[in-house]
Amino acid sequence: LAGGFLRELIFRYMRKHPGVVIDIRNGSRDDHLAAIQQRRLDIAFLTGAVQALNCEVAQLWRERVYVALGKEHPLSRRRKLDWPDLREEHFSVTRTAPGPEVHDYITRRTANYSTYPEIEIKDVNRETLLNLVGLGQGITLVSAAWSSVKFPNLVLRPLSHDEDVVPFSAIWLAHNDNPALRRFISTAHVLAGRNRCGASDWSRKLIEMPPIFNPITKTSEVAASLSAAARRPDRSP
């Protein structure tokens, strides 16, 4: 929530609907999907492709993946990086979300370079991990939105390959009739620059937020539960 699409979405929605309470929760992909099915959450924002029974999914925005490293690291002098530059590096990820997904992403993206990456799993949250990286304890990956947060002696450098742009999707239960949720979804689609084509069909136009909003994975996954002060039928599109 430091910057980027999700922060702007929540800001716009809260300003337009001050009577709605938004309960933000961090968690893993599996936890969020289960909570959506059980009606304990209204909507979740996840990275990559998402599918779930009886759910609707919309890819709303994309963020480039950045390498976080200490200011004294030799690679910090470069303006951008690519995976061959990172073959000999020591990566650090968190044990909790989004650490496992970051671990899998590193493994997948380094598979073409004939070496298995050195990845250390730490029992810390993302903020503590980034402070440790600033102290010279390995490097890690974050999404572009983290560029809005400043940590001592930490620099972010973008990965230059086209494949290192990660899509973010919203997912919600198709028959969830919470009017506050429906207005939230409409706000998200308007912010994403989409045109509605039918009852629940939106054009697949994707946008990448400009640097003023950005810059995995933040990318920790984020979910929200919305409760309206008064539940009334929502006649908005």
PDB file of C-alpha atoms in Angstrom:
ATOM      1  CA  LEU A   1       0.000   0.000   0.000  1.00  0.00           C
ATOM      2  CA  ALA A   2       3.019   2.310  -0.164  1.00  0.00           C
ATOM      3  CA  GLY A   3       2.154   3.347  -3.699  1.00  0.00           C
ATOM      4  CA  GLY A   4       0.817   2.176  -7.014  1.00  0.00           C
ATOM      5  CA  PHE A   5      -2.574   1.021  -8.238  1.00  0.00           C
ATOM      6  CA  LEU A   6      -3.881  -0.567  -5.037  1.00  0.00           C
ATOM      7  CA  ARG A   7      -3.166   2.469  -2.876  1.00  0.00           C
ATOM      8  CA  GLU A   8      -4.833   4.767  -5.410  1.00  0.00           C
ATOM      9  CA  LEU A   9      -7.846   2.430  -5.629  1.00  0.00           C
ATOM     10  CA  ILE A  10      -8.414   2.362  -1.872  1.00  0.00           C
ATOM     11  CA  PHE A  11      -7.862   6.110  -1.604  1.00  0.00           C
ATOM     12  CA  ARG A  12     -10.452   6.858  -4.300  1.00  0.00           C
ATOM     13  CA  TYR A  13     -12.982   4.438  -2.865  1.00  0.00           C
ATOM     14  CA  MET A  14     -12.666   5.715   0.706  1.00  0.00           C
ATOM     15  CA  ARG A  15     -13.024   9.288  -0.460  1.00  0.00           C
ATOM     16  CA  LYS A  16     -16.170   8.464  -2.454  1.00  0.00           C
ATOM     17  CA  HIS A  17     -17.725   6.103   0.127  1.00  0.00           C
ATOM     18  CA  PRO A  18     -16.685   7.257   3.611  1.00  0.00           C
ATOM     19  CA  GLY A  19     -19.458   5.173   5.197  1.00  0.00           C
ATOM     20  CA  VAL A  20     -17.857   1.886   4.145  1.00  0.00           C
ATOM     21  CA  VAL A  21     -15.326   0.178   6.411  1.00  0.00           C
ATOM     22  CA  ILE A  22     -12.481  -1.611   4.582  1.00  0.00           C
ATOM     23  CA  ASP A  23     -10.730  -4.329   6.580  1.00  0.00           C
ATOM     24  CA  ILE A  24      -7.324  -5.026   4.990  1.00  0.00           C
ATOM     25  CA  ARG A  25      -5.657  -8.385   5.640  1.00  0.00           C
ATOM     26  CA  ASN A  26      -2.306  -9.787   4.556  1.00  0.00           C
ATOM     27  CA  GLY A  27      -1.965 -13.495   3.898  1.00  0.00           C
ATOM     28  CA  SER A  28      -1.020 -16.263   1.514  1.00  0.00           C
ATOM     29  CA  ARG A  29      -2.687 -17.038  -1.785  1.00  0.00           C
ATOM     30  CA  ASP A  30      -4.282 -20.253  -0.479  1.00  0.00           C
ATOM     31  CA  ASP A  31      -5.574 -18.546   2.662  1.00  0.00           C
ATOM     32  CA  HIS A  32      -7.185 -15.764   0.669  1.00  0.00           C
ATOM     33  CA  LEU A  33      -8.800 -18.073  -1.872  1.00  0.00           C
ATOM     34  CA  ALA A  34     -10.275 -20.197   0.920  1.00  0.00           C
ATOM     35  CA  ALA A  35     -11.587 -17.090   2.686  1.00  0.00           C
ATOM     36  CA  ILE A  36     -13.219 -15.863  -0.528  1.00  0.00           C
ATOM     37  CA  GLN A  37     -15.046 -19.190  -0.946  1.00  0.00           C
ATOM     38  CA  GLN A  38     -16.182 -19.124   2.686  1.00  0.00           C
ATOM     39  CA  ARG A  39     -17.446 -15.503   2.438  1.00  0.00           C
ATOM     40  CA  ARG A  40     -14.946 -14.370   5.089  1.00  0.00           C
ATOM     41  CA  LEU A  41     -13.410 -11.980   2.540  1.00  0.00           C
ATOM     42  CA  ASP A  42     -15.014 -10.032  -0.273  1.00  0.00           C
ATOM     43  CA  ILE A  43     -12.063  -9.567  -2.605  1.00  0.00           C
ATOM     44  CA  ALA A  44      -8.381 -10.472  -2.844  1.00  0.00           C
ATOM     45  CA  PHE A  45      -5.517  -9.133  -4.958  1.00  0.00           C
ATOM     46  CA  LEU A  46      -3.055 -11.774  -6.115  1.00  0.00           C
ATOM     47  CA  THR A  47      -0.098 -11.914  -8.473  1.00  0.00           C
ATOM     48  CA  GLY A  48      -0.126 -13.845 -11.731  1.00  0.00           C
ATOM     49  CA  ALA A  49      -2.894 -15.951 -13.203  1.00  0.00           C
ATOM     50  CA  VAL A  50      -5.702 -16.876 -10.809  1.00  0.00           C
ATOM     51  CA  GLN A  51      -8.578 -19.330 -11.132  1.00  0.00           C
ATOM     52  CA  ALA A  52     -11.077 -20.499  -8.523  1.00  0.00           C
ATOM     53  CA  LEU A  53     -14.464 -22.193  -8.564  1.00  0.00           C
ATOM     54  CA  ASN A  54     -17.462 -19.834  -8.718  1.00  0.00           C
ATOM     55  CA  CYS A  55     -15.188 -16.788  -8.775  1.00  0.00           C
ATOM     56  CA  GLU A  56     -14.711 -13.899 -11.155  1.00  0.00           C
ATOM     57  CA  VAL A  57     -11.203 -12.649 -11.899  1.00  0.00           C
ATOM     58  CA  ALA A  58      -9.958  -9.436 -13.468  1.00  0.00           C
ATOM     59  CA  GLN A  59      -6.361  -8.536 -14.234  1.00  0.00           C
ATOM     60  CA  LEU A  60      -6.182  -4.877 -13.292  1.00  0.00           C
ATOM     61  CA  TRP A  61      -2.583  -3.703 -13.340  1.00  0.00           C
ATOM     62  CA  ARG A  62       1.039  -4.772 -13.757  1.00  0.00           C
ATOM     63  CA  GLU A  63       4.228  -3.929 -11.915  1.00  0.00           C
ATOM     64  CA  ARG A  64       7.836  -4.450 -12.863  1.00  0.00           C
ATOM     65  CA  VAL A  65       9.966  -6.588 -10.551  1.00  0.00           C
ATOM     66  CA  TYR A  66      12.835  -4.773  -8.827  1.00  0.00           C
ATOM     67  CA  VAL A  67      15.996  -6.064  -7.163  1.00  0.00           C
ATOM     68  CA  ALA A  68      16.493  -4.717  -3.650  1.00  0.00           C
ATOM     69  CA  LEU A  69      20.137  -4.541  -2.571  1.00  0.00           C
ATOM     70  CA  GLY A  70      22.392  -2.640  -0.215  1.00  0.00           C
ATOM     71  CA  LYS A  71      23.827   0.701  -1.303  1.00  0.00           C
ATOM     72  CA  GLU A  72      27.371  -0.706  -0.972  1.00  0.00           C
ATOM     73  CA  HIS A  73      26.632  -3.683  -3.229  1.00  0.00           C
ATOM     74  CA  PRO A  74      28.653  -3.550  -6.511  1.00  0.00           C
ATOM     75  CA  LEU A  75      25.474  -3.985  -8.584  1.00  0.00           C
ATOM     76  CA  SER A  76      23.876  -0.922  -7.007  1.00  0.00           C
ATOM     77  CA  ARG A  77      25.901   1.240  -9.415  1.00  0.00           C
ATOM     78  CA  ARG A  78      23.937  -0.098 -12.388  1.00  0.00           C
ATOM     79  CA  ARG A  79      20.692   1.526 -13.494  1.00  0.00           C
ATOM     80  CA  LYS A  80      19.040  -1.809 -14.369  1.00  0.00           C
ATOM     81  CA  LEU A  81      19.803  -5.493 -14.005  1.00  0.00           C
ATOM     82  CA  ASP A  82      19.114  -8.813 -15.694  1.00  0.00           C
ATOM     83  CA  TRP A  83      19.197 -12.379 -14.411  1.00  0.00           C
ATOM     84  CA  PRO A  84      22.721 -13.243 -15.656  1.00  0.00           C
ATOM     85  CA  ASP A  85      23.956 -10.418 -13.380  1.00  0.00           C
ATOM     86  CA  LEU A  86      22.473 -12.248 -10.366  1.00  0.00           C
ATOM     87  CA  ARG A  87      23.845 -15.767 -10.908  1.00  0.00           C
ATOM     88  CA  GLU A  88      26.300 -15.604  -8.015  1.00  0.00           C
ATOM     89  CA  GLU A  89      24.088 -13.653  -5.618  1.00  0.00           C
ATOM     90  CA  HIS A  90      22.688 -14.721  -2.240  1.00  0.00           C
ATOM     91  CA  PHE A  91      18.917 -14.159  -2.134  1.00  0.00           C
ATOM     92  CA  SER A  92      16.835 -13.714   1.013  1.00  0.00           C
ATOM     93  CA  VAL A  93      13.068 -14.208   1.278  1.00  0.00           C
ATOM     94  CA  THR A  94      10.555 -14.309   4.107  1.00  0.00           C
ATOM     95  CA  ARG A  95       8.987 -17.539   5.339  1.00  0.00           C
ATOM     96  CA  THR A  96       5.534 -15.951   5.334  1.00  0.00           C
ATOM     97  CA  ALA A  97       3.720 -14.503   2.323  1.00  0.00           C
ATOM     98  CA  PRO A  98       4.862 -13.339  -0.129  1.00  0.00           C
ATOM     99  CA  GLY A  99       8.175 -15.110   0.571  1.00  0.00           C
ATOM    100  CA  PRO A 100       7.211 -18.527  -0.879  1.00  0.00           C
ATOM    101  CA  GLU A 101       6.026 -16.937  -4.122  1.00  0.00           C
ATOM    102  CA  VAL A 102       9.172 -14.821  -4.354  1.00  0.00           C
ATOM    103  CA  HIS A 103      11.212 -18.011  -3.797  1.00  0.00           C
ATOM    104  CA  ASP A 104       9.383 -19.778  -6.630  1.00  0.00           C
ATOM    105  CA  TYR A 105       9.764 -16.758  -8.900  1.00  0.00           C
ATOM    106  CA  ILE A 106      13.531 -16.624  -8.358  1.00  0.00           C
ATOM    107  CA  THR A 107      13.841 -20.348  -9.000  1.00  0.00           C
ATOM    108  CA  ARG A 108      11.759 -20.173 -12.162  1.00  0.00           C
ATOM    109  CA  ARG A 109      13.535 -17.167 -13.620  1.00  0.00           C
ATOM    110  CA  THR A 110      17.024 -18.541 -12.957  1.00  0.00           C
ATOM    111  CA  ALA A 111      16.276 -21.969 -14.444  1.00  0.00           C
ATOM    112  CA  ASN A 112      17.707 -20.950 -17.808  1.00  0.00           C
ATOM    113  CA  TYR A 113      21.114 -20.014 -16.438  1.00  0.00           C
ATOM    114  CA  SER A 114      22.412 -23.480 -15.446  1.00  0.00           C
ATOM    115  CA  THR A 115      22.770 -22.698 -11.745  1.00  0.00           C
ATOM    116  CA  TYR A 116      20.420 -23.233  -8.824  1.00  0.00           C
ATOM    117  CA  PRO A 117      20.046 -19.975  -6.900  1.00  0.00           C
ATOM    118  CA  GLU A 118      21.189 -19.630  -3.296  1.00  0.00           C
ATOM    119  CA  ILE A 119      18.071 -18.611  -1.371  1.00  0.00           C
ATOM    120  CA  GLU A 120      17.917 -18.120   2.387  1.00  0.00           C
ATOM    121  CA  ILE A 121      14.513 -18.207   4.095  1.00  0.00           C
ATOM    122  CA  LYS A 122      14.223 -15.840   7.066  1.00  0.00           C
ATOM    123  CA  ASP A 123      11.581 -15.771   9.834  1.00  0.00           C
ATOM    124  CA  VAL A 124      10.965 -12.035   9.518  1.00  0.00           C
ATOM    125  CA  ASN A 125       8.377  -9.806   7.886  1.00  0.00           C
ATOM    126  CA  ARG A 126       9.026  -7.972   4.633  1.00  0.00           C
ATOM    127  CA  GLU A 127      10.007  -4.658   6.262  1.00  0.00           C
ATOM    128  CA  THR A 128      12.604  -6.348   8.485  1.00  0.00           C
ATOM    129  CA  LEU A 129      13.949  -8.273   5.510  1.00  0.00           C
ATOM    130  CA  LEU A 130      14.470  -5.071   3.526  1.00  0.00           C
ATOM    131  CA  ASN A 131      16.307  -3.514   6.457  1.00  0.00           C
ATOM    132  CA  LEU A 132      18.568  -6.589   6.596  1.00  0.00           C
ATOM    133  CA  VAL A 133      19.224  -6.301   2.867  1.00  0.00           C
ATOM    134  CA  GLY A 134      20.161  -2.646   3.439  1.00  0.00           C
ATOM    135  CA  LEU A 135      22.698  -3.928   5.978  1.00  0.00           C
ATOM    136  CA  GLY A 136      24.258  -6.153   3.322  1.00  0.00           C
ATOM    137  CA  GLN A 137      22.549  -9.463   4.133  1.00  0.00           C
ATOM    138  CA  GLY A 138      21.772 -10.723   0.648  1.00  0.00           C
ATOM    139  CA  ILE A 139      19.413  -9.318  -1.959  1.00  0.00           C
ATOM    140  CA  THR A 140      15.708  -9.831  -2.599  1.00  0.00           C
ATOM    141  CA  LEU A 141      12.944  -9.017  -5.063  1.00  0.00           C
ATOM    142  CA  VAL A 142      10.077  -6.570  -4.638  1.00  0.00           C
ATOM    143  CA  SER A 143       7.394  -5.091  -6.843  1.00  0.00           C
ATOM    144  CA  ALA A 144       7.557  -1.573  -8.196  1.00  0.00           C
ATOM    145  CA  ALA A 145       5.230  -0.171  -5.515  1.00  0.00           C
ATOM    146  CA  TRP A 146       7.983  -0.553  -2.904  1.00  0.00           C
ATOM    147  CA  SER A 147       9.927   2.264  -4.554  1.00  0.00           C
ATOM    148  CA  SER A 148       7.693   4.642  -2.612  1.00  0.00           C
ATOM    149  CA  VAL A 149       9.161   3.388   0.687  1.00  0.00           C
ATOM    150  CA  LYS A 150      12.600   4.479   1.857  1.00  0.00           C
ATOM    151  CA  PHE A 151      14.868   2.173   3.885  1.00  0.00           C
ATOM    152  CA  PRO A 152      18.367   3.083   5.114  1.00  0.00           C
ATOM    153  CA  ASN A 153      21.118   2.142   2.633  1.00  0.00           C
ATOM    154  CA  LEU A 154      18.677   0.253   0.388  1.00  0.00           C
ATOM    155  CA  VAL A 155      18.427   0.766  -3.376  1.00  0.00           C
ATOM    156  CA  LEU A 156      16.067  -0.733  -5.934  1.00  0.00           C
ATOM    157  CA  ARG A 157      17.096  -1.582  -9.477  1.00  0.00           C
ATOM    158  CA  PRO A 158      14.581  -2.765 -12.115  1.00  0.00           C
ATOM    159  CA  LEU A 159      14.921  -6.068 -13.909  1.00  0.00           C
ATOM    160  CA  SER A 160      15.005  -5.178 -17.583  1.00  0.00           C
ATOM    161  CA  HIS A 161      13.480  -8.283 -19.188  1.00  0.00           C
ATOM    162  CA  ASP A 162       9.913  -8.092 -20.486  1.00  0.00           C
ATOM    163  CA  GLU A 163       9.026 -11.233 -18.525  1.00  0.00           C
ATOM    164  CA  ASP A 164       9.755  -9.442 -15.261  1.00  0.00           C
ATOM    165  CA  VAL A 165       6.526  -7.484 -15.323  1.00  0.00           C
ATOM    166  CA  VAL A 166       4.013  -9.172 -13.017  1.00  0.00           C
ATOM    167  CA  PRO A 167       0.228  -8.941 -13.492  1.00  0.00           C
ATOM    168  CA  PHE A 168      -2.000  -8.360 -10.467  1.00  0.00           C
ATOM    169  CA  SER A 169      -5.517  -9.753 -10.436  1.00  0.00           C
ATOM    170  CA  ALA A 170      -8.595  -9.164  -8.306  1.00  0.00           C
ATOM    171  CA  ILE A 171     -10.759 -12.181  -7.443  1.00  0.00           C
ATOM    172  CA  TRP A 172     -14.174 -12.284  -5.819  1.00  0.00           C
ATOM    173  CA  LEU A 173     -17.104 -14.690  -5.467  1.00  0.00           C
ATOM    174  CA  ALA A 174     -19.418 -14.328  -8.454  1.00  0.00           C
ATOM    175  CA  HIS A 175     -22.623 -14.431  -6.392  1.00  0.00           C
ATOM    176  CA  ASN A 176     -21.395 -12.109  -3.623  1.00  0.00           C
ATOM    177  CA  ASP A 177     -24.072  -9.381  -3.736  1.00  0.00           C
ATOM    178  CA  ASN A 178     -22.510  -7.000  -1.200  1.00  0.00           C
ATOM    179  CA  PRO A 179     -23.273  -3.576  -2.764  1.00  0.00           C
ATOM    180  CA  ALA A 180     -20.117  -2.121  -1.223  1.00  0.00           C
ATOM    181  CA  LEU A 181     -18.078  -4.797  -3.018  1.00  0.00           C
ATOM    182  CA  ARG A 182     -19.812  -4.167  -6.342  1.00  0.00           C
ATOM    183  CA  ARG A 183     -19.021  -0.468  -6.167  1.00  0.00           C
ATOM    184  CA  PHE A 184     -15.429  -1.302  -5.219  1.00  0.00           C
ATOM    185  CA  ILE A 185     -15.110  -3.531  -8.309  1.00  0.00           C
ATOM    186  CA  SER A 186     -16.556  -0.786 -10.501  1.00  0.00           C
ATOM    187  CA  THR A 187     -14.077   1.724  -9.081  1.00  0.00           C
ATOM    188  CA  ALA A 188     -11.220  -0.695  -9.786  1.00  0.00           C
ATOM    189  CA  HIS A 189     -12.240  -1.173 -13.402  1.00  0.00           C
ATOM    190  CA  VAL A 190     -12.612   2.554 -13.989  1.00  0.00           C
ATOM    191  CA  LEU A 191      -9.145   3.165 -12.507  1.00  0.00           C
ATOM    192  CA  ALA A 192      -7.731   0.433 -14.747  1.00  0.00           C
ATOM    193  CA  GLY A 193      -9.169   2.153 -17.827  1.00  0.00           C
ATOM    194  CA  ARG A 194     -11.499  -0.685 -18.743  1.00  0.00           C
ATOM    195  CA  ASN A 195     -14.777  -0.486 -20.639  1.00  0.00           C
ATOM    196  CA  ARG A 196     -17.613  -2.665 -19.470  1.00  0.00           C
ATOM    197  CA  CYS A 197     -19.051  -4.987 -22.123  1.00  0.00           C
ATOM    198  CA  GLY A 198     -21.750  -6.911 -20.251  1.00  0.00           C
ATOM    199  CA  ALA A 199     -23.112  -8.085 -16.922  1.00  0.00           C
ATOM    200  CA  SER A 200     -19.722  -9.204 -15.634  1.00  0.00           C
ATOM    201  CA  ASP A 201     -17.555  -9.074 -18.723  1.00  0.00           C
ATOM    202  CA  TRP A 202     -14.904  -6.383 -18.912  1.00  0.00           C
ATOM    203  CA  SER A 203     -12.522  -5.675 -21.761  1.00  0.00           C
ATOM    204  CA  ARG A 204      -9.070  -7.136 -21.208  1.00  0.00           C
ATOM    205  CA  LYS A 205      -7.136  -3.934 -21.568  1.00  0.00           C
ATOM    206  CA  LEU A 206      -4.198  -3.895 -19.118  1.00  0.00           C
ATOM    207  CA  ILE A 207      -2.264  -0.868 -18.001  1.00  0.00           C
ATOM    208  CA  GLU A 208       1.114  -0.466 -16.341  1.00  0.00           C
ATOM    209  CA  MET A 209       1.069   2.292 -13.748  1.00  0.00           C
ATOM    210  CA  PRO A 210       3.509   5.117 -14.576  1.00  0.00           C
ATOM    211  CA  PRO A 211       6.490   5.720 -12.277  1.00  0.00           C
ATOM    212  CA  ILE A 212       4.668   8.484 -10.410  1.00  0.00           C
ATOM    213  CA  PHE A 213       2.403   5.807  -8.905  1.00  0.00           C
ATOM    214  CA  ASN A 214       4.897   2.929  -8.671  1.00  0.00           C
ATOM    215  CA  PRO A 215       7.784   1.776  -8.763  1.00  0.00           C
ATOM    216  CA  ILE A 216       6.702  -7.902  -5.777  1.00  0.00           C
ATOM    217  CA  THR A 217       4.809  -8.584  -4.319  1.00  0.00           C
ATOM    218  CA  LYS A 218       4.908  -5.239  -1.835  1.00  0.00           C
ATOM    219  CA  THR A 219       4.012  -8.033  -3.382  1.00  0.00           C
ATOM    220  CA  SER A 220       2.451  -9.493  -0.555  1.00  0.00           C
ATOM    221  CA  GLU A 221      -0.980 -10.451  -1.406  1.00  0.00           C
ATOM    222  CA  VAL A 222      -3.683  -8.282   0.027  1.00  0.00           C
ATOM    223  CA  ALA A 223      -7.363  -8.947   0.604  1.00  0.00           C
ATOM    224  CA  ALA A 224     -10.223  -6.806   1.760  1.00  0.00           C
ATOM    225  CA  SER A 225     -13.568  -7.203   3.417  1.00  0.00           C
ATOM    226  CA  LEU A 226     -16.031  -4.377   2.890  1.00  0.00           C
ATOM    227  CA  SER A 227     -19.068  -3.653   5.020  1.00  0.00           C
ATOM    228  CA  ALA A 228     -21.593  -0.948   4.189  1.00  0.00           C
ATOM    229  CA  ALA A 229     -23.318   1.096   6.869  1.00  0.00           C
ATOM    230  CA  ALA A 230     -26.574   0.302   5.122  1.00  0.00           C
ATOM    231  CA  ARG A 231     -27.010  -2.569   2.651  1.00  0.00           C
ATOM    232  CA  ARG A 232     -29.104  -1.351  -0.256  1.00  0.00           C
ATOM    233  CA  PRO A 233     -29.435  -2.755  -3.781  1.00  0.00           C
ATOM    234  CA  ASP A 234     -26.657  -1.335  -5.912  1.00  0.00           C
ATOM    235  CA  ARG A 235     -27.988   0.190  -9.125  1.00  0.00           C
ATOM    236  CA  SER A 236     -24.585   1.352 -10.295  1.00  0.00           C
ATOM    237  CA  PRO A 237     -22.934  -0.419 -13.269  1.00  0.00           C
TER     238      PRO A 237
END
